[in-house]
């Protein structure tokens, strides 16, 4: 079924045969996401692996993610992080149960997953230590998941300047960018990792990306990749 959402042609796949054609036979033609105003602005021009259009750049970024960031060895190296965070969760539930206090499991598991992601990617539990990160996350989620008329009527994209949408995008981007700059700056300090003589298996993803950047591995055939792009 073919629909037009505003000016955007949309194909509704409603049968197994069509699904096979779209997902397998012609997957290269359909694999790129639509470039939306919010995602394009907040992801550095749609240059991260989730929103970049299919091509040589995306293949290079995907290769880095698979071989360097999400390899089996790398995932296993973060086992101690998962173990520690689960232990903290169990301890907190135990303390609450002894005090006969209610436990919000939804909030507890959300905190668990976010703490694991933060420690693996950024090196410490920013989710608990930096309230700013929660604000950035909620702001980005609202902007990316919300409706904007310019996504469906490109000729009306200028409306973002009248509605305050552009101002919200710029504010969210500044907060996100400054936060990532701060994280990277902390990792570049001479004292970073010196206390424990940081070993290869204990490096977080920022350390890995900075090392790759130093080696020149982050240069793709078509566009240079920054650590911030892959981090977010």
PDB file of C-alpha atoms in Angstrom:
ATOM      1  CA  UNK A   1       0.000   0.000   0.000  1.00  0.00           C
ATOM      2  CA  UNK A   2       1.340   3.405  -0.962  1.00  0.00           C
ATOM      3  CA  UNK A   3       0.567   6.425   1.212  1.00  0.00           C
ATOM      4  CA  UNK A   4       1.666  10.024   1.204  1.00  0.00           C
ATOM      5  CA  UNK A   5       2.259  11.483   4.649  1.00  0.00           C
ATOM      6  CA  UNK A   6       2.300  15.105   3.669  1.00  0.00           C
ATOM      7  CA  UNK A   7       4.925  15.231   0.927  1.00  0.00           C
ATOM      8  CA  UNK A   8       6.655  12.058   2.086  1.00  0.00           C
ATOM      9  CA  UNK A   9       5.910   8.900   0.054  1.00  0.00           C
ATOM     10  CA  UNK A  10       5.354   5.971   2.409  1.00  0.00           C
ATOM     11  CA  UNK A  11       5.171   2.281   1.577  1.00  0.00           C
ATOM     12  CA  UNK A  12       3.162   0.077   3.941  1.00  0.00           C
ATOM     13  CA  UNK A  13       4.405  -3.520   3.872  1.00  0.00           C
ATOM     14  CA  UNK A  14       1.502  -5.799   4.732  1.00  0.00           C
ATOM     15  CA  UNK A  15       2.371  -9.237   3.342  1.00  0.00           C
ATOM     16  CA  UNK A  16       5.184 -11.780   3.881  1.00  0.00           C
ATOM     17  CA  UNK A  17       6.162 -11.625   0.215  1.00  0.00           C
ATOM     18  CA  UNK A  18       6.513  -7.846   0.253  1.00  0.00           C
ATOM     19  CA  UNK A  19       8.387  -8.016   3.551  1.00  0.00           C
ATOM     20  CA  UNK A  20      10.913 -10.394   1.980  1.00  0.00           C
ATOM     21  CA  UNK A  21      11.391  -8.054  -0.973  1.00  0.00           C
ATOM     22  CA  UNK A  22      11.926  -5.037   1.281  1.00  0.00           C
ATOM     23  CA  UNK A  23      13.988  -6.689   4.024  1.00  0.00           C
ATOM     24  CA  UNK A  24      16.053  -9.081   1.901  1.00  0.00           C
ATOM     25  CA  UNK A  25      15.944  -8.658  -1.869  1.00  0.00           C
ATOM     26  CA  UNK A  26      16.029  -4.851  -1.993  1.00  0.00           C
ATOM     27  CA  UNK A  27      17.241  -4.159   1.534  1.00  0.00           C
ATOM     28  CA  UNK A  28      19.954  -1.738   0.359  1.00  0.00           C
ATOM     29  CA  UNK A  29      17.302   0.473  -1.200  1.00  0.00           C
ATOM     30  CA  UNK A  30      15.187   0.589   1.957  1.00  0.00           C
ATOM     31  CA  UNK A  31      17.738   0.413   4.778  1.00  0.00           C
ATOM     32  CA  UNK A  32      18.399   4.143   5.186  1.00  0.00           C
ATOM     33  CA  UNK A  33      16.278   6.067   7.666  1.00  0.00           C
ATOM     34  CA  UNK A  34      14.403   9.173   6.652  1.00  0.00           C
ATOM     35  CA  UNK A  35      16.366  12.297   7.521  1.00  0.00           C
ATOM     36  CA  UNK A  36      14.270  14.215  10.042  1.00  0.00           C
ATOM     37  CA  UNK A  37      14.978  17.749  11.191  1.00  0.00           C
ATOM     38  CA  UNK A  38      15.558  16.862  14.851  1.00  0.00           C
ATOM     39  CA  UNK A  39      17.650  13.734  14.317  1.00  0.00           C
ATOM     40  CA  UNK A  40      19.730  15.426  11.646  1.00  0.00           C
ATOM     41  CA  UNK A  41      20.526  18.349  13.937  1.00  0.00           C
ATOM     42  CA  UNK A  42      21.119  16.383  17.130  1.00  0.00           C
ATOM     43  CA  UNK A  43      23.234  13.621  15.567  1.00  0.00           C
ATOM     44  CA  UNK A  44      25.798  15.911  13.943  1.00  0.00           C
ATOM     45  CA  UNK A  45      24.197  15.830  10.518  1.00  0.00           C
ATOM     46  CA  UNK A  46      22.977  12.212  10.722  1.00  0.00           C
ATOM     47  CA  UNK A  47      26.529  10.907  11.023  1.00  0.00           C
ATOM     48  CA  UNK A  48      26.104   8.323  13.775  1.00  0.00           C
ATOM     49  CA  UNK A  49      25.580   4.658  12.990  1.00  0.00           C
ATOM     50  CA  UNK A  50      21.852   4.706  13.777  1.00  0.00           C
ATOM     51  CA  UNK A  51      20.871   7.538  11.440  1.00  0.00           C
ATOM     52  CA  UNK A  52      23.601   7.733   8.793  1.00  0.00           C
ATOM     53  CA  UNK A  53      22.393   6.820   5.291  1.00  0.00           C
ATOM     54  CA  UNK A  54      23.667   3.566   3.841  1.00  0.00           C
ATOM     55  CA  UNK A  55      26.959   3.961   2.014  1.00  0.00           C
ATOM     56  CA  UNK A  56      30.727   3.805   2.455  1.00  0.00           C
ATOM     57  CA  UNK A  57      30.637   6.045   5.529  1.00  0.00           C
ATOM     58  CA  UNK A  58      27.988   3.947   7.287  1.00  0.00           C
ATOM     59  CA  UNK A  59      29.842   0.720   6.453  1.00  0.00           C
ATOM     60  CA  UNK A  60      33.042   2.138   7.924  1.00  0.00           C
ATOM     61  CA  UNK A  61      31.310   3.270  11.125  1.00  0.00           C
ATOM     62  CA  UNK A  62      29.563  -0.093  11.434  1.00  0.00           C
ATOM     63  CA  UNK A  63      32.905  -1.850  11.017  1.00  0.00           C
ATOM     64  CA  UNK A  64      34.376   0.177  13.885  1.00  0.00           C
ATOM     65  CA  UNK A  65      31.388  -0.607  16.091  1.00  0.00           C
ATOM     66  CA  UNK A  66      31.520  -4.340  15.374  1.00  0.00           C
ATOM     67  CA  UNK A  67      35.286  -4.847  15.516  1.00  0.00           C
ATOM     68  CA  UNK A  68      36.281  -2.333  18.181  1.00  0.00           C
ATOM     69  CA  UNK A  69      33.319  -1.343  20.350  1.00  0.00           C
ATOM     70  CA  UNK A  70      30.949  -4.311  20.355  1.00  0.00           C
ATOM     71  CA  UNK A  71      33.260  -7.242  19.722  1.00  0.00           C
ATOM     72  CA  UNK A  72      32.836 -10.356  21.849  1.00  0.00           C
ATOM     73  CA  UNK A  73      36.108  -9.658  23.636  1.00  0.00           C
ATOM     74  CA  UNK A  74      35.109  -6.075  24.389  1.00  0.00           C
ATOM     75  CA  UNK A  75      31.672  -7.063  25.677  1.00  0.00           C
ATOM     76  CA  UNK A  76      33.208  -9.717  27.926  1.00  0.00           C
ATOM     77  CA  UNK A  77      35.695  -7.181  29.280  1.00  0.00           C
ATOM     78  CA  UNK A  78      32.787  -5.248  30.785  1.00  0.00           C
ATOM     79  CA  UNK A  79      31.459  -8.241  32.669  1.00  0.00           C
ATOM     80  CA  UNK A  80      32.722  -6.822  35.959  1.00  0.00           C
ATOM     81  CA  UNK A  81      30.649  -3.666  35.380  1.00  0.00           C
ATOM     82  CA  UNK A  82      27.460  -5.643  34.891  1.00  0.00           C
ATOM     83  CA  UNK A  83      28.255  -7.787  37.928  1.00  0.00           C
ATOM     84  CA  UNK A  84      28.895  -4.782  40.170  1.00  0.00           C
ATOM     85  CA  UNK A  85      25.764  -2.927  39.074  1.00  0.00           C
ATOM     86  CA  UNK A  86      23.535  -5.985  39.509  1.00  0.00           C
ATOM     87  CA  UNK A  87      25.075  -6.487  42.952  1.00  0.00           C
ATOM     88  CA  UNK A  88      24.248  -2.899  43.859  1.00  0.00           C
ATOM     89  CA  UNK A  89      20.674  -3.388  42.699  1.00  0.00           C
ATOM     90  CA  UNK A  90      20.251  -6.566  44.739  1.00  0.00           C
ATOM     91  CA  UNK A  91      21.725  -4.862  47.805  1.00  0.00           C
ATOM     92  CA  UNK A  92      19.389  -1.889  47.485  1.00  0.00           C
ATOM     93  CA  UNK A  93      16.356  -4.176  47.143  1.00  0.00           C
ATOM     94  CA  UNK A  94      17.529  -6.166  50.170  1.00  0.00           C
ATOM     95  CA  UNK A  95      17.873  -3.012  52.269  1.00  0.00           C
ATOM     96  CA  UNK A  96      14.431  -1.817  51.195  1.00  0.00           C
ATOM     97  CA  UNK A  97      12.876  -5.196  51.975  1.00  0.00           C
ATOM     98  CA  UNK A  98      14.376  -5.203  55.475  1.00  0.00           C
ATOM     99  CA  UNK A  99      12.937  -1.753  56.029  1.00  0.00           C
ATOM    100  CA  UNK A 100       9.626  -2.935  54.545  1.00  0.00           C
ATOM    101  CA  UNK A 101       9.812  -0.082  52.064  1.00  0.00           C
ATOM    102  CA  UNK A 102       8.247  -0.329  48.588  1.00  0.00           C
ATOM    103  CA  UNK A 103      10.589  -0.773  45.627  1.00  0.00           C
ATOM    104  CA  UNK A 104       9.873   0.757  42.239  1.00  0.00           C
ATOM    105  CA  UNK A 105      11.281  -1.998  40.029  1.00  0.00           C
ATOM    106  CA  UNK A 106      10.697  -0.026  36.847  1.00  0.00           C
ATOM    107  CA  UNK A 107      12.871   2.801  38.123  1.00  0.00           C
ATOM    108  CA  UNK A 108      15.385   0.352  39.602  1.00  0.00           C
ATOM    109  CA  UNK A 109      15.913  -1.564  36.349  1.00  0.00           C
ATOM    110  CA  UNK A 110      16.022   1.652  34.327  1.00  0.00           C
ATOM    111  CA  UNK A 111      18.729   2.936  36.646  1.00  0.00           C
ATOM    112  CA  UNK A 112      20.572  -0.390  36.355  1.00  0.00           C
ATOM    113  CA  UNK A 113      20.646  -0.362  32.555  1.00  0.00           C
ATOM    114  CA  UNK A 114      21.602   3.310  32.370  1.00  0.00           C
ATOM    115  CA  UNK A 115      24.381   2.913  34.930  1.00  0.00           C
ATOM    116  CA  UNK A 116      25.813  -0.045  33.015  1.00  0.00           C
ATOM    117  CA  UNK A 117      25.700   1.869  29.734  1.00  0.00           C
ATOM    118  CA  UNK A 118      27.289   4.957  31.289  1.00  0.00           C
ATOM    119  CA  UNK A 119      30.105   3.022  32.931  1.00  0.00           C
ATOM    120  CA  UNK A 120      30.803   0.993  29.804  1.00  0.00           C
ATOM    121  CA  UNK A 121      30.696   3.940  27.429  1.00  0.00           C
ATOM    122  CA  UNK A 122      31.814   6.885  29.545  1.00  0.00           C
ATOM    123  CA  UNK A 123      33.714   5.368  32.450  1.00  0.00           C
ATOM    124  CA  UNK A 124      31.484   6.193  35.408  1.00  0.00           C
ATOM    125  CA  UNK A 125      27.849   6.336  36.506  1.00  0.00           C
ATOM    126  CA  UNK A 126      26.955   9.722  35.101  1.00  0.00           C
ATOM    127  CA  UNK A 127      23.278   8.751  35.233  1.00  0.00           C
ATOM    128  CA  UNK A 128      23.345   9.001  39.029  1.00  0.00           C
ATOM    129  CA  UNK A 129      26.165  11.492  39.463  1.00  0.00           C
ATOM    130  CA  UNK A 130      25.167  14.012  36.791  1.00  0.00           C
ATOM    131  CA  UNK A 131      21.475  15.069  36.770  1.00  0.00           C
ATOM    132  CA  UNK A 132      22.348  17.002  33.617  1.00  0.00           C
ATOM    133  CA  UNK A 133      22.535  13.748  31.657  1.00  0.00           C
ATOM    134  CA  UNK A 134      18.934  12.877  32.493  1.00  0.00           C
ATOM    135  CA  UNK A 135      17.816  16.304  31.325  1.00  0.00           C
ATOM    136  CA  UNK A 136      19.741  15.882  28.066  1.00  0.00           C
ATOM    137  CA  UNK A 137      18.227  12.441  27.529  1.00  0.00           C
ATOM    138  CA  UNK A 138      14.663  13.588  28.191  1.00  0.00           C
ATOM    139  CA  UNK A 139      15.079  16.669  26.003  1.00  0.00           C
ATOM    140  CA  UNK A 140      16.499  14.660  23.099  1.00  0.00           C
ATOM    141  CA  UNK A 141      13.814  11.999  23.428  1.00  0.00           C
ATOM    142  CA  UNK A 142      11.091  14.634  23.337  1.00  0.00           C
ATOM    143  CA  UNK A 143      12.524  16.370  20.270  1.00  0.00           C
ATOM    144  CA  UNK A 144      13.316  13.237  18.267  1.00  0.00           C
ATOM    145  CA  UNK A 145      10.087  11.454  19.150  1.00  0.00           C
ATOM    146  CA  UNK A 146       7.835  14.458  18.700  1.00  0.00           C
ATOM    147  CA  UNK A 147       5.916  15.666  15.664  1.00  0.00           C
ATOM    148  CA  UNK A 148       7.288  18.430  13.458  1.00  0.00           C
ATOM    149  CA  UNK A 149       5.411  19.585  10.396  1.00  0.00           C
ATOM    150  CA  UNK A 150       8.639  20.222   8.454  1.00  0.00           C
ATOM    151  CA  UNK A 151       9.380  16.487   8.406  1.00  0.00           C
ATOM    152  CA  UNK A 152       6.289  15.908   6.286  1.00  0.00           C
ATOM    153  CA  UNK A 153       6.158  19.213   4.427  1.00  0.00           C
ATOM    154  CA  UNK A 154       9.805  20.195   3.750  1.00  0.00           C
ATOM    155  CA  UNK A 155       8.730  23.537   2.318  1.00  0.00           C
ATOM    156  CA  UNK A 156       7.421  24.441   5.782  1.00  0.00           C
ATOM    157  CA  UNK A 157      10.647  23.720   7.639  1.00  0.00           C
ATOM    158  CA  UNK A 158      11.022  27.463   8.271  1.00  0.00           C
ATOM    159  CA  UNK A 159       8.149  27.165  10.755  1.00  0.00           C
ATOM    160  CA  UNK A 160      10.672  25.865  13.305  1.00  0.00           C
ATOM    161  CA  UNK A 161      11.927  29.422  13.775  1.00  0.00           C
ATOM    162  CA  UNK A 162       8.436  30.670  14.642  1.00  0.00           C
ATOM    163  CA  UNK A 163       7.394  27.844  16.959  1.00  0.00           C
ATOM    164  CA  UNK A 164      10.583  27.775  19.020  1.00  0.00           C
ATOM    165  CA  UNK A 165      11.459  24.300  17.745  1.00  0.00           C
ATOM    166  CA  UNK A 166      14.819  25.471  16.401  1.00  0.00           C
ATOM    167  CA  UNK A 167      15.635  27.167  19.694  1.00  0.00           C
ATOM    168  CA  UNK A 168      14.881  23.955  21.588  1.00  0.00           C
ATOM    169  CA  UNK A 169      17.061  21.988  19.162  1.00  0.00           C
ATOM    170  CA  UNK A 170      19.974  24.364  19.616  1.00  0.00           C
ATOM    171  CA  UNK A 171      19.651  24.328  23.402  1.00  0.00           C
ATOM    172  CA  UNK A 172      19.515  20.524  23.539  1.00  0.00           C
ATOM    173  CA  UNK A 173      22.448  20.224  21.140  1.00  0.00           C
ATOM    174  CA  UNK A 174      24.586  22.654  23.141  1.00  0.00           C
ATOM    175  CA  UNK A 175      23.930  20.769  26.376  1.00  0.00           C
ATOM    176  CA  UNK A 176      24.661  17.409  24.768  1.00  0.00           C
ATOM    177  CA  UNK A 177      27.784  18.618  22.996  1.00  0.00           C
ATOM    178  CA  UNK A 178      29.210  20.335  26.078  1.00  0.00           C
ATOM    179  CA  UNK A 179      28.553  17.227  28.167  1.00  0.00           C
ATOM    180  CA  UNK A 180      30.416  15.007  25.701  1.00  0.00           C
ATOM    181  CA  UNK A 181      33.235  17.545  25.495  1.00  0.00           C
ATOM    182  CA  UNK A 182      33.525  17.401  29.284  1.00  0.00           C
ATOM    183  CA  UNK A 183      33.649  13.598  29.275  1.00  0.00           C
ATOM    184  CA  UNK A 184      36.321  13.547  26.574  1.00  0.00           C
ATOM    185  CA  UNK A 185      38.337  16.241  28.360  1.00  0.00           C
ATOM    186  CA  UNK A 186      38.308  14.146  31.547  1.00  0.00           C
ATOM    187  CA  UNK A 187      39.639  11.168  29.601  1.00  0.00           C
ATOM    188  CA  UNK A 188      42.422  13.284  28.121  1.00  0.00           C
ATOM    189  CA  UNK A 189      43.728  14.364  31.520  1.00  0.00           C
ATOM    190  CA  UNK A 190      47.238  13.008  32.248  1.00  0.00           C
ATOM    191  CA  UNK A 191      45.942  11.494  35.493  1.00  0.00           C
ATOM    192  CA  UNK A 192      43.139   9.543  33.821  1.00  0.00           C
ATOM    193  CA  UNK A 193      43.610   5.813  34.345  1.00  0.00           C
ATOM    194  CA  UNK A 194      46.898   6.263  36.177  1.00  0.00           C
ATOM    195  CA  UNK A 195      45.656   5.357  39.640  1.00  0.00           C
ATOM    196  CA  UNK A 196      44.833   1.794  38.700  1.00  0.00           C
ATOM    197  CA  UNK A 197      47.272   1.606  35.793  1.00  0.00           C
ATOM    198  CA  UNK A 198      44.323   1.049  33.517  1.00  0.00           C
ATOM    199  CA  UNK A 199      44.636  -2.149  31.550  1.00  0.00           C
ATOM    200  CA  UNK A 200      43.252  -2.837  28.097  1.00  0.00           C
ATOM    201  CA  UNK A 201      40.281  -4.845  29.367  1.00  0.00           C
ATOM    202  CA  UNK A 202      39.268  -2.043  31.749  1.00  0.00           C
ATOM    203  CA  UNK A 203      39.131   0.714  29.164  1.00  0.00           C
ATOM    204  CA  UNK A 204      35.748   2.269  28.521  1.00  0.00           C
ATOM    205  CA  UNK A 205      34.506   3.104  25.039  1.00  0.00           C
ATOM    206  CA  UNK A 206      35.741   6.693  25.217  1.00  0.00           C
ATOM    207  CA  UNK A 207      39.268   5.390  25.843  1.00  0.00           C
ATOM    208  CA  UNK A 208      38.935   3.035  22.883  1.00  0.00           C
ATOM    209  CA  UNK A 209      37.651   5.760  20.561  1.00  0.00           C
ATOM    210  CA  UNK A 210      40.353   8.209  21.582  1.00  0.00           C
ATOM    211  CA  UNK A 211      42.974   5.546  20.923  1.00  0.00           C
ATOM    212  CA  UNK A 212      41.475   4.840  17.497  1.00  0.00           C
ATOM    213  CA  UNK A 213      41.389   8.555  16.773  1.00  0.00           C
ATOM    214  CA  UNK A 214      45.057   8.812  17.715  1.00  0.00           C
ATOM    215  CA  UNK A 215      45.870   5.937  15.373  1.00  0.00           C
ATOM    216  CA  UNK A 216      43.866   7.505  12.540  1.00  0.00           C
ATOM    217  CA  UNK A 217      41.372   4.638  12.374  1.00  0.00           C
ATOM    218  CA  UNK A 218      38.383   6.963  12.691  1.00  0.00           C
ATOM    219  CA  UNK A 219      39.007   8.489   9.283  1.00  0.00           C
ATOM    220  CA  UNK A 220      36.461   7.081   6.861  1.00  0.00           C
ATOM    221  CA  UNK A 221      36.830   7.113   3.064  1.00  0.00           C
ATOM    222  CA  UNK A 222      34.312   9.954   2.773  1.00  0.00           C
ATOM    223  CA  UNK A 223      34.116  11.817   6.077  1.00  0.00           C
ATOM    224  CA  UNK A 224      36.108  12.095   9.311  1.00  0.00           C
ATOM    225  CA  UNK A 225      34.412  10.507  12.315  1.00  0.00           C
ATOM    226  CA  UNK A 226      34.613  12.098  15.748  1.00  0.00           C
ATOM    227  CA  UNK A 227      34.410  10.309  19.074  1.00  0.00           C
ATOM    228  CA  UNK A 228      31.278  12.297  19.940  1.00  0.00           C
ATOM    229  CA  UNK A 229      29.451  10.977  16.882  1.00  0.00           C
ATOM    230  CA  UNK A 230      30.001   7.340  17.826  1.00  0.00           C
ATOM    231  CA  UNK A 231      29.433   7.928  21.531  1.00  0.00           C
ATOM    232  CA  UNK A 232      25.970   9.348  21.029  1.00  0.00           C
TER     233      UNK A 232
END
